[in-house]
PDB file of C-alpha atoms in Angstrom:
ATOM      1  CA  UNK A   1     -18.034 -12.904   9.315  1.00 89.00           C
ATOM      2  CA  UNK A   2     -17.676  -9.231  10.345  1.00 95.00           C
ATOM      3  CA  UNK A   3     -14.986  -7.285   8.965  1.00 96.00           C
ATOM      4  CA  UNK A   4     -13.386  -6.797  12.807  1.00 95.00           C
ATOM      5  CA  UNK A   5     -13.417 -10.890  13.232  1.00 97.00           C
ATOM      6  CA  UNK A   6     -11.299 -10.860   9.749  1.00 98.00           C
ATOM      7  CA  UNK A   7      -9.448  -8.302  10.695  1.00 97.00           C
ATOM      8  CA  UNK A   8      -8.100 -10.203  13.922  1.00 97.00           C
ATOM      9  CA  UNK A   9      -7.740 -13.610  12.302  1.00 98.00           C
ATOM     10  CA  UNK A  10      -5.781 -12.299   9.321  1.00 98.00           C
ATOM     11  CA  UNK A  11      -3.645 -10.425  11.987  1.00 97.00           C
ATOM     12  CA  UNK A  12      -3.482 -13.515  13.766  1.00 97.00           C
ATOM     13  CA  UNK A  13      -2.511 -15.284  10.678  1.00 97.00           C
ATOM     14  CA  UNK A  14       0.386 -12.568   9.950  1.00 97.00           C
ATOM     15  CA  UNK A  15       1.642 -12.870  13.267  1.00 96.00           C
ATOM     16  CA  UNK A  16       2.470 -16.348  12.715  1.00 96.00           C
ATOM     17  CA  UNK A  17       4.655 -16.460   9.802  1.00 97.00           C
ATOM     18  CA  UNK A  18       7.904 -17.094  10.012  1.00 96.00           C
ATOM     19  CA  UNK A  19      10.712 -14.537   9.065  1.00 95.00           C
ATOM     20  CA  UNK A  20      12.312 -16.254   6.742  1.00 97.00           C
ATOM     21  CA  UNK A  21       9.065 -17.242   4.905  1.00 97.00           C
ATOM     22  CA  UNK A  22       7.799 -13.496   5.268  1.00 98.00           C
ATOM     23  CA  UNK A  23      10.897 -12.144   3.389  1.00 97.00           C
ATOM     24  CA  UNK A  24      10.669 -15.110   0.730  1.00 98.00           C
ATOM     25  CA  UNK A  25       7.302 -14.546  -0.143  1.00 98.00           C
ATOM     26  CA  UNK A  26       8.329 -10.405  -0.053  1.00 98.00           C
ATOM     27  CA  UNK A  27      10.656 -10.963  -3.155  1.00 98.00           C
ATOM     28  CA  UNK A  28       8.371 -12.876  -4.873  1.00 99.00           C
ATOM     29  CA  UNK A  29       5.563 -10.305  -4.887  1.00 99.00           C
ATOM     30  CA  UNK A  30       8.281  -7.993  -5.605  1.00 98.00           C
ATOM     31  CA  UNK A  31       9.409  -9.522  -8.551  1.00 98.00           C
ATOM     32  CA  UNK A  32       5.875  -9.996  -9.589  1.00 99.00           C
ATOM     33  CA  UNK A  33       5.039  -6.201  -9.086  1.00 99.00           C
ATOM     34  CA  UNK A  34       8.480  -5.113 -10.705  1.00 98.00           C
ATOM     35  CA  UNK A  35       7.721  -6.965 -13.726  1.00 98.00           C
ATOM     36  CA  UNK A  36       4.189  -5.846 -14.607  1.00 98.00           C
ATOM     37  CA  UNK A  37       4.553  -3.249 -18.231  1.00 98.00           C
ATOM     38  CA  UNK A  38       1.960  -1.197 -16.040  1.00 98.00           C
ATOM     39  CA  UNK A  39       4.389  -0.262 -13.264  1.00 98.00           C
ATOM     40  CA  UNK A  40       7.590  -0.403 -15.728  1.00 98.00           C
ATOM     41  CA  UNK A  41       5.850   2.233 -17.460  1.00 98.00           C
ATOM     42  CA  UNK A  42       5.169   4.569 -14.632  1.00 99.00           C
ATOM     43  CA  UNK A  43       6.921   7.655 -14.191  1.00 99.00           C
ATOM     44  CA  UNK A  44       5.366   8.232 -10.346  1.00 99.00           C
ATOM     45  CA  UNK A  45       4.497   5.371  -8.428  1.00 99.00           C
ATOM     46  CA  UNK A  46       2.819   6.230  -4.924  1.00 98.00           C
ATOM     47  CA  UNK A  47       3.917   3.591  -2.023  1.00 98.00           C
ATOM     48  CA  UNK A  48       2.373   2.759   1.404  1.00 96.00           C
ATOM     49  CA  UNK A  49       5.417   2.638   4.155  1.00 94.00           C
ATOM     50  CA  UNK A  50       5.111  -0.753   5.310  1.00 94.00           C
ATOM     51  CA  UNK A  51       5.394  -1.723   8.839  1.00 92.00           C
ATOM     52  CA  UNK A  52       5.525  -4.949  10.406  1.00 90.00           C
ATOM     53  CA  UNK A  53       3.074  -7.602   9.230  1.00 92.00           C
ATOM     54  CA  UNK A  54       2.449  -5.566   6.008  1.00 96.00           C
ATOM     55  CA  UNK A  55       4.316  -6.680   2.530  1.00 98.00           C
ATOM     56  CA  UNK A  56       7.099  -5.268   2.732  1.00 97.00           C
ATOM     57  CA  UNK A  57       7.296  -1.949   0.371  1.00 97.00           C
ATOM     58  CA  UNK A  58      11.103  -1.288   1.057  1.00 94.00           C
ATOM     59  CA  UNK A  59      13.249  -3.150  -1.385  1.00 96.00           C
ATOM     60  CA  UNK A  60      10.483  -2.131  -4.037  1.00 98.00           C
ATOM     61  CA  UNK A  61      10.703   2.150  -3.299  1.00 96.00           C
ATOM     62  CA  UNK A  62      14.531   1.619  -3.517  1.00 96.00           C
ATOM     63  CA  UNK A  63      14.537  -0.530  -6.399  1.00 97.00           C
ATOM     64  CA  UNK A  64      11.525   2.478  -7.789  1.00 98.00           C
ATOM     65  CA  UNK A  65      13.877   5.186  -6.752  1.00 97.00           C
ATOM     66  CA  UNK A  66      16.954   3.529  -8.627  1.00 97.00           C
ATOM     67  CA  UNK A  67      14.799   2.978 -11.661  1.00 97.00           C
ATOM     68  CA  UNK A  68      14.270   6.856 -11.866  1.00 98.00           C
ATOM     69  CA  UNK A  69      10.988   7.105 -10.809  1.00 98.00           C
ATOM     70  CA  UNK A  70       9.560   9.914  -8.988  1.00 97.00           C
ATOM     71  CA  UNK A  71       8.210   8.491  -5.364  1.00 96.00           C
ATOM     72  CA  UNK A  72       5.627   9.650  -3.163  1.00 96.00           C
ATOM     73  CA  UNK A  73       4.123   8.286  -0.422  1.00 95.00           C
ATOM     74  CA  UNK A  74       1.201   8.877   2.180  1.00 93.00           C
ATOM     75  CA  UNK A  75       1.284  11.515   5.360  1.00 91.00           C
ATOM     76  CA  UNK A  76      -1.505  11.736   7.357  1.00 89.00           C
ATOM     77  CA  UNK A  77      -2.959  15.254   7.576  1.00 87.00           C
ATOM     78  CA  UNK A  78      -5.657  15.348   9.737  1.00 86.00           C
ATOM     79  CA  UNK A  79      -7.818  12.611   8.690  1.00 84.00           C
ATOM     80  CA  UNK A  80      -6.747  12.810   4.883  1.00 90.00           C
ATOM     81  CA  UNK A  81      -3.959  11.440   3.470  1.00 93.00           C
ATOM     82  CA  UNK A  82      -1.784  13.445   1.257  1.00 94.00           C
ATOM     83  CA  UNK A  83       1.231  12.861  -1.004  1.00 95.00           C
ATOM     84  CA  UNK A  84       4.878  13.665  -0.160  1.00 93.00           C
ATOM     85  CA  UNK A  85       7.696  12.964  -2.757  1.00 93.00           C
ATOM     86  CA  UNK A  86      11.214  11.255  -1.639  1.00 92.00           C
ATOM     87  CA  UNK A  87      14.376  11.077  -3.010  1.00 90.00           C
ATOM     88  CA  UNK A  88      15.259   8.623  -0.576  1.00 85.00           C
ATOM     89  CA  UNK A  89      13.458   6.089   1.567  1.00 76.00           C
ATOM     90  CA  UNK A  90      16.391   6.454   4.398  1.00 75.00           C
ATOM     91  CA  UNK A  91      17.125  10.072   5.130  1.00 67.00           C
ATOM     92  CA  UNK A  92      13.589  10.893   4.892  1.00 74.00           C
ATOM     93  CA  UNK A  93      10.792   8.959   7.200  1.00 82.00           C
ATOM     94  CA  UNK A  94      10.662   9.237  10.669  1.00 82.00           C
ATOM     95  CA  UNK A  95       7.306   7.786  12.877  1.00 85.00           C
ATOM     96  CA  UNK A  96       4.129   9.555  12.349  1.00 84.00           C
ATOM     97  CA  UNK A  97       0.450   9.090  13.810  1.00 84.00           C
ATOM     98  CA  UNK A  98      -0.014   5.095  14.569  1.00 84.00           C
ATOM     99  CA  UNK A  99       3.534   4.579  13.838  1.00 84.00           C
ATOM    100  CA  UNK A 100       3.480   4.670  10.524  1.00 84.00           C
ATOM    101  CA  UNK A 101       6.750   6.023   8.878  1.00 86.00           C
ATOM    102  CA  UNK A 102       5.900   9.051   6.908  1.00 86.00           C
ATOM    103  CA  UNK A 103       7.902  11.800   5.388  1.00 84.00           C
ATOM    104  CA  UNK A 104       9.310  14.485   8.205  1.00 78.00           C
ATOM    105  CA  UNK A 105       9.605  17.619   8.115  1.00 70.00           C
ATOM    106  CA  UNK A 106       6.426  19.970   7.411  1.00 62.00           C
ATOM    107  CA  UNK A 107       7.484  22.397   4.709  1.00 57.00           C
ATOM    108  CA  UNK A 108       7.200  19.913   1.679  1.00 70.00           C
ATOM    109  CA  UNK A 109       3.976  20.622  -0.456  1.00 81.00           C
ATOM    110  CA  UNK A 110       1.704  18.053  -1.021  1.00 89.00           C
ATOM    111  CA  UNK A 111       2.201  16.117  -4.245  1.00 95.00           C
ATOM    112  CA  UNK A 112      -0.781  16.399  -7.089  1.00 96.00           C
ATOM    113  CA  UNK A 113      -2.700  13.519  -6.842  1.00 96.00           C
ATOM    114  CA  UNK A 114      -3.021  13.669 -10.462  1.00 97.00           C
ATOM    115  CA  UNK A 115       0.485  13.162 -11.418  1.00 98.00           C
ATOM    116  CA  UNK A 116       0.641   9.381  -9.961  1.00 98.00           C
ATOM    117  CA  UNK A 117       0.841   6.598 -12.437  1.00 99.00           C
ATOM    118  CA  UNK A 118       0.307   3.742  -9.841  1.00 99.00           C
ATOM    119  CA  UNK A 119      -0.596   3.367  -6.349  1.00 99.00           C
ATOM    120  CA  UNK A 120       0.376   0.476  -4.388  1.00 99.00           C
ATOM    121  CA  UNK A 121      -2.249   0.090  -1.369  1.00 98.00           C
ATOM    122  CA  UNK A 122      -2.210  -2.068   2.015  1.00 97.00           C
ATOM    123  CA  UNK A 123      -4.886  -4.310   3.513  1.00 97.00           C
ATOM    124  CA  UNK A 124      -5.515  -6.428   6.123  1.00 97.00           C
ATOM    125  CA  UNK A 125      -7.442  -8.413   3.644  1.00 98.00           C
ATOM    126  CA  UNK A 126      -8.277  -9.052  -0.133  1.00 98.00           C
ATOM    127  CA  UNK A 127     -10.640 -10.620  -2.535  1.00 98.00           C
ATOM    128  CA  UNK A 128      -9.563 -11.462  -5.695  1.00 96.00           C
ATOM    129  CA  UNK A 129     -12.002  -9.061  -7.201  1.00 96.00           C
ATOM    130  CA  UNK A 130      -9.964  -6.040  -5.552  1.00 97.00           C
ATOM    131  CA  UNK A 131     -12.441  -5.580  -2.611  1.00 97.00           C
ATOM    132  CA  UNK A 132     -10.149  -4.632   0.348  1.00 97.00           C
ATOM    133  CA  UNK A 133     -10.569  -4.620   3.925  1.00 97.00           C
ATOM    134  CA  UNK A 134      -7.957  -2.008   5.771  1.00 95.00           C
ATOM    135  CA  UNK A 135      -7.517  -1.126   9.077  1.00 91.00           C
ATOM    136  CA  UNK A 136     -10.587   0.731  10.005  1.00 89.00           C
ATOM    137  CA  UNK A 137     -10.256   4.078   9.575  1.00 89.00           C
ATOM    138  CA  UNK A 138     -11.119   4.768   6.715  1.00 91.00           C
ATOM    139  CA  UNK A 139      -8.081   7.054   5.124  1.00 94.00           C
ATOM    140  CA  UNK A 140      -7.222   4.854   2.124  1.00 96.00           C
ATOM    141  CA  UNK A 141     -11.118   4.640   1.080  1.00 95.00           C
ATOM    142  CA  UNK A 142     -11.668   7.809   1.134  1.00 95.00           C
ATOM    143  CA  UNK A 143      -8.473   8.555  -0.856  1.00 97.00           C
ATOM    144  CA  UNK A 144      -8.841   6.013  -3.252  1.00 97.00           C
ATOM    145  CA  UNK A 145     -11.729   7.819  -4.724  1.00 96.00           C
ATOM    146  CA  UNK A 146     -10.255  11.202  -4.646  1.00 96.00           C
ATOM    147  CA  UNK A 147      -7.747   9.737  -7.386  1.00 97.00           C
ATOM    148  CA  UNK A 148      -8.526   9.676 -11.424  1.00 97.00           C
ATOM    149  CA  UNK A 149      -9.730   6.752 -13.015  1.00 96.00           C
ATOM    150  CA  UNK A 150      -6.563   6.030 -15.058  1.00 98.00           C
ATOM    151  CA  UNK A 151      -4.425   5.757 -11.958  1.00 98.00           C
ATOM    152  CA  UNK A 152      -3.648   1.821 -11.626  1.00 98.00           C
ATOM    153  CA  UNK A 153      -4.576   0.831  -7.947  1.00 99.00           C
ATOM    154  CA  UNK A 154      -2.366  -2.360  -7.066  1.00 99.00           C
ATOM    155  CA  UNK A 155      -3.010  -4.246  -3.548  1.00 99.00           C
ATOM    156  CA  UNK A 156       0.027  -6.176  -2.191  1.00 99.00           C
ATOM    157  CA  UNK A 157      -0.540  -9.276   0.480  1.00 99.00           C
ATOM    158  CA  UNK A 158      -0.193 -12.702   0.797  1.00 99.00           C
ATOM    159  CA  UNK A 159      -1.666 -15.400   0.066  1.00 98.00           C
ATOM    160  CA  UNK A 160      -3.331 -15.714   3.714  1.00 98.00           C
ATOM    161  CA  UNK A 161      -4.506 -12.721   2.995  1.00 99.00           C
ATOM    162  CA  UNK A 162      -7.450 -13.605   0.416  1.00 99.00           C
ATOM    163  CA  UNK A 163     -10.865 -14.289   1.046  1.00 98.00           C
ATOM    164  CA  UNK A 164     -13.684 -15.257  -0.729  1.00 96.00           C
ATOM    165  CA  UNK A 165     -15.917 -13.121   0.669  1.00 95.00           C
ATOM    166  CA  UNK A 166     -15.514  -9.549   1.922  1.00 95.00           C
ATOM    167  CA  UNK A 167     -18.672  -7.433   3.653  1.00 94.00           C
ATOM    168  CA  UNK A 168     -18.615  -4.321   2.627  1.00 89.00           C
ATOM    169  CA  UNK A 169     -20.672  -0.285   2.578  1.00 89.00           C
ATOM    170  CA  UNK A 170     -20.933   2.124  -0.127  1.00 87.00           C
ATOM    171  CA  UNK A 171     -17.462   3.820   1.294  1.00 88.00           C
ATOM    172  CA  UNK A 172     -15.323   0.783   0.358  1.00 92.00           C
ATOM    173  CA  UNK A 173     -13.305   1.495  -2.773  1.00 94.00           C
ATOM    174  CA  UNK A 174     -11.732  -1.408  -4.368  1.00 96.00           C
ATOM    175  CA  UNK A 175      -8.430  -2.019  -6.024  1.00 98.00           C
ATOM    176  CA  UNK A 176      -7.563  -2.457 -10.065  1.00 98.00           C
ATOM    177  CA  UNK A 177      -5.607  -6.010  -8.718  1.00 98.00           C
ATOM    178  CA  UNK A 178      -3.995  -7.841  -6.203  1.00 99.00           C
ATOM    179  CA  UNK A 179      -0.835  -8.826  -6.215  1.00 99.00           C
ATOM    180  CA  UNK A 180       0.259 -12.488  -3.936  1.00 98.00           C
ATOM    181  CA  UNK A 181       2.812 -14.825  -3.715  1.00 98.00           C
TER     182      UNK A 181
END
């Protein structure tokens, strides 16, 4: 199957799930992620904004945030993707390009890539081995590999969202795990 026929059934497949089951299977990837000694460890854990579909990343950047952890998360810049910290998940996103919540405001410096702990990535779609398949354009690929080795690069979905078998090119970057309900 081509990655643009797995992208639409997974969507498909996301589009169908109920709220309540949604915000079930949310906590219980949360818990999961919450509890790992990796991310308990961390000192800056960088967060995708989740928007509708996605696992939810909400509960777990306030729950971060309360735990004292330093948060960034991604703002498109260009066609990169750069770091912004937050001191709160509230007061500070507003929409950004393809409606992804983002950080506002322009005169915050980008955040040194080499100062995140963990990374917790989106996907349309997963294997277990950590090959993802995003959205198409690219940005998470190509930041992935910008990022040193020891960073820990976490995937969130759900269960609907593994496959066994994921095509891919040399610019795919894979993920250190994937975390389901």
């Amino acid at each position: 199957m081509k990655k643009t026929e797995i992208r639409k059934k997974i969507k498909d497949k996301l589009k169908r799930q109920k709220k309540e089951e949604k915000f079930k299977k949310d906590e219980i990837i949360k818990e999961k992620l919450l509890s790992l000694s990796r991310f308990k460890e961390a000192k800056t854990v960088a967060f995708y904004v989740s928007v509708k579909g996605e696992v939810n990343t909400e509960a777990l950047i306030d729950e971060a945030l309360a735990m004292g952890k330093r948060v960034v998360v991604p703002i498109i810049v260009r066609d990169d993707l750069e770091l912004r910290e937050i001191k709160s998940r509230k007061a500070e996103l507003a929409k950004g390009p393809y409606g992804i919540p983002q950080p506002a405001g322009k005169s915050v410096s980008p955040f040194p890539r080499d100062k995140v702990d963990v990374i917790i990535v989106p996907g349309i779609a997963f294997t277990r081995g950590g090959l993802r398949l995003g959205r198409g354009k690219g940005f998470y690929d190509k930041f992935l590999k910008t990022l040193p080795r020891r960073v820990k690069k976490i995937g969130l979905a759900y269960d609907l969202q593994i496959i066994e078998h994921l095509p891919t090119i040399p610019n795919d970057f894979p993920v250190d795990m994937v975390i389901t309900n």
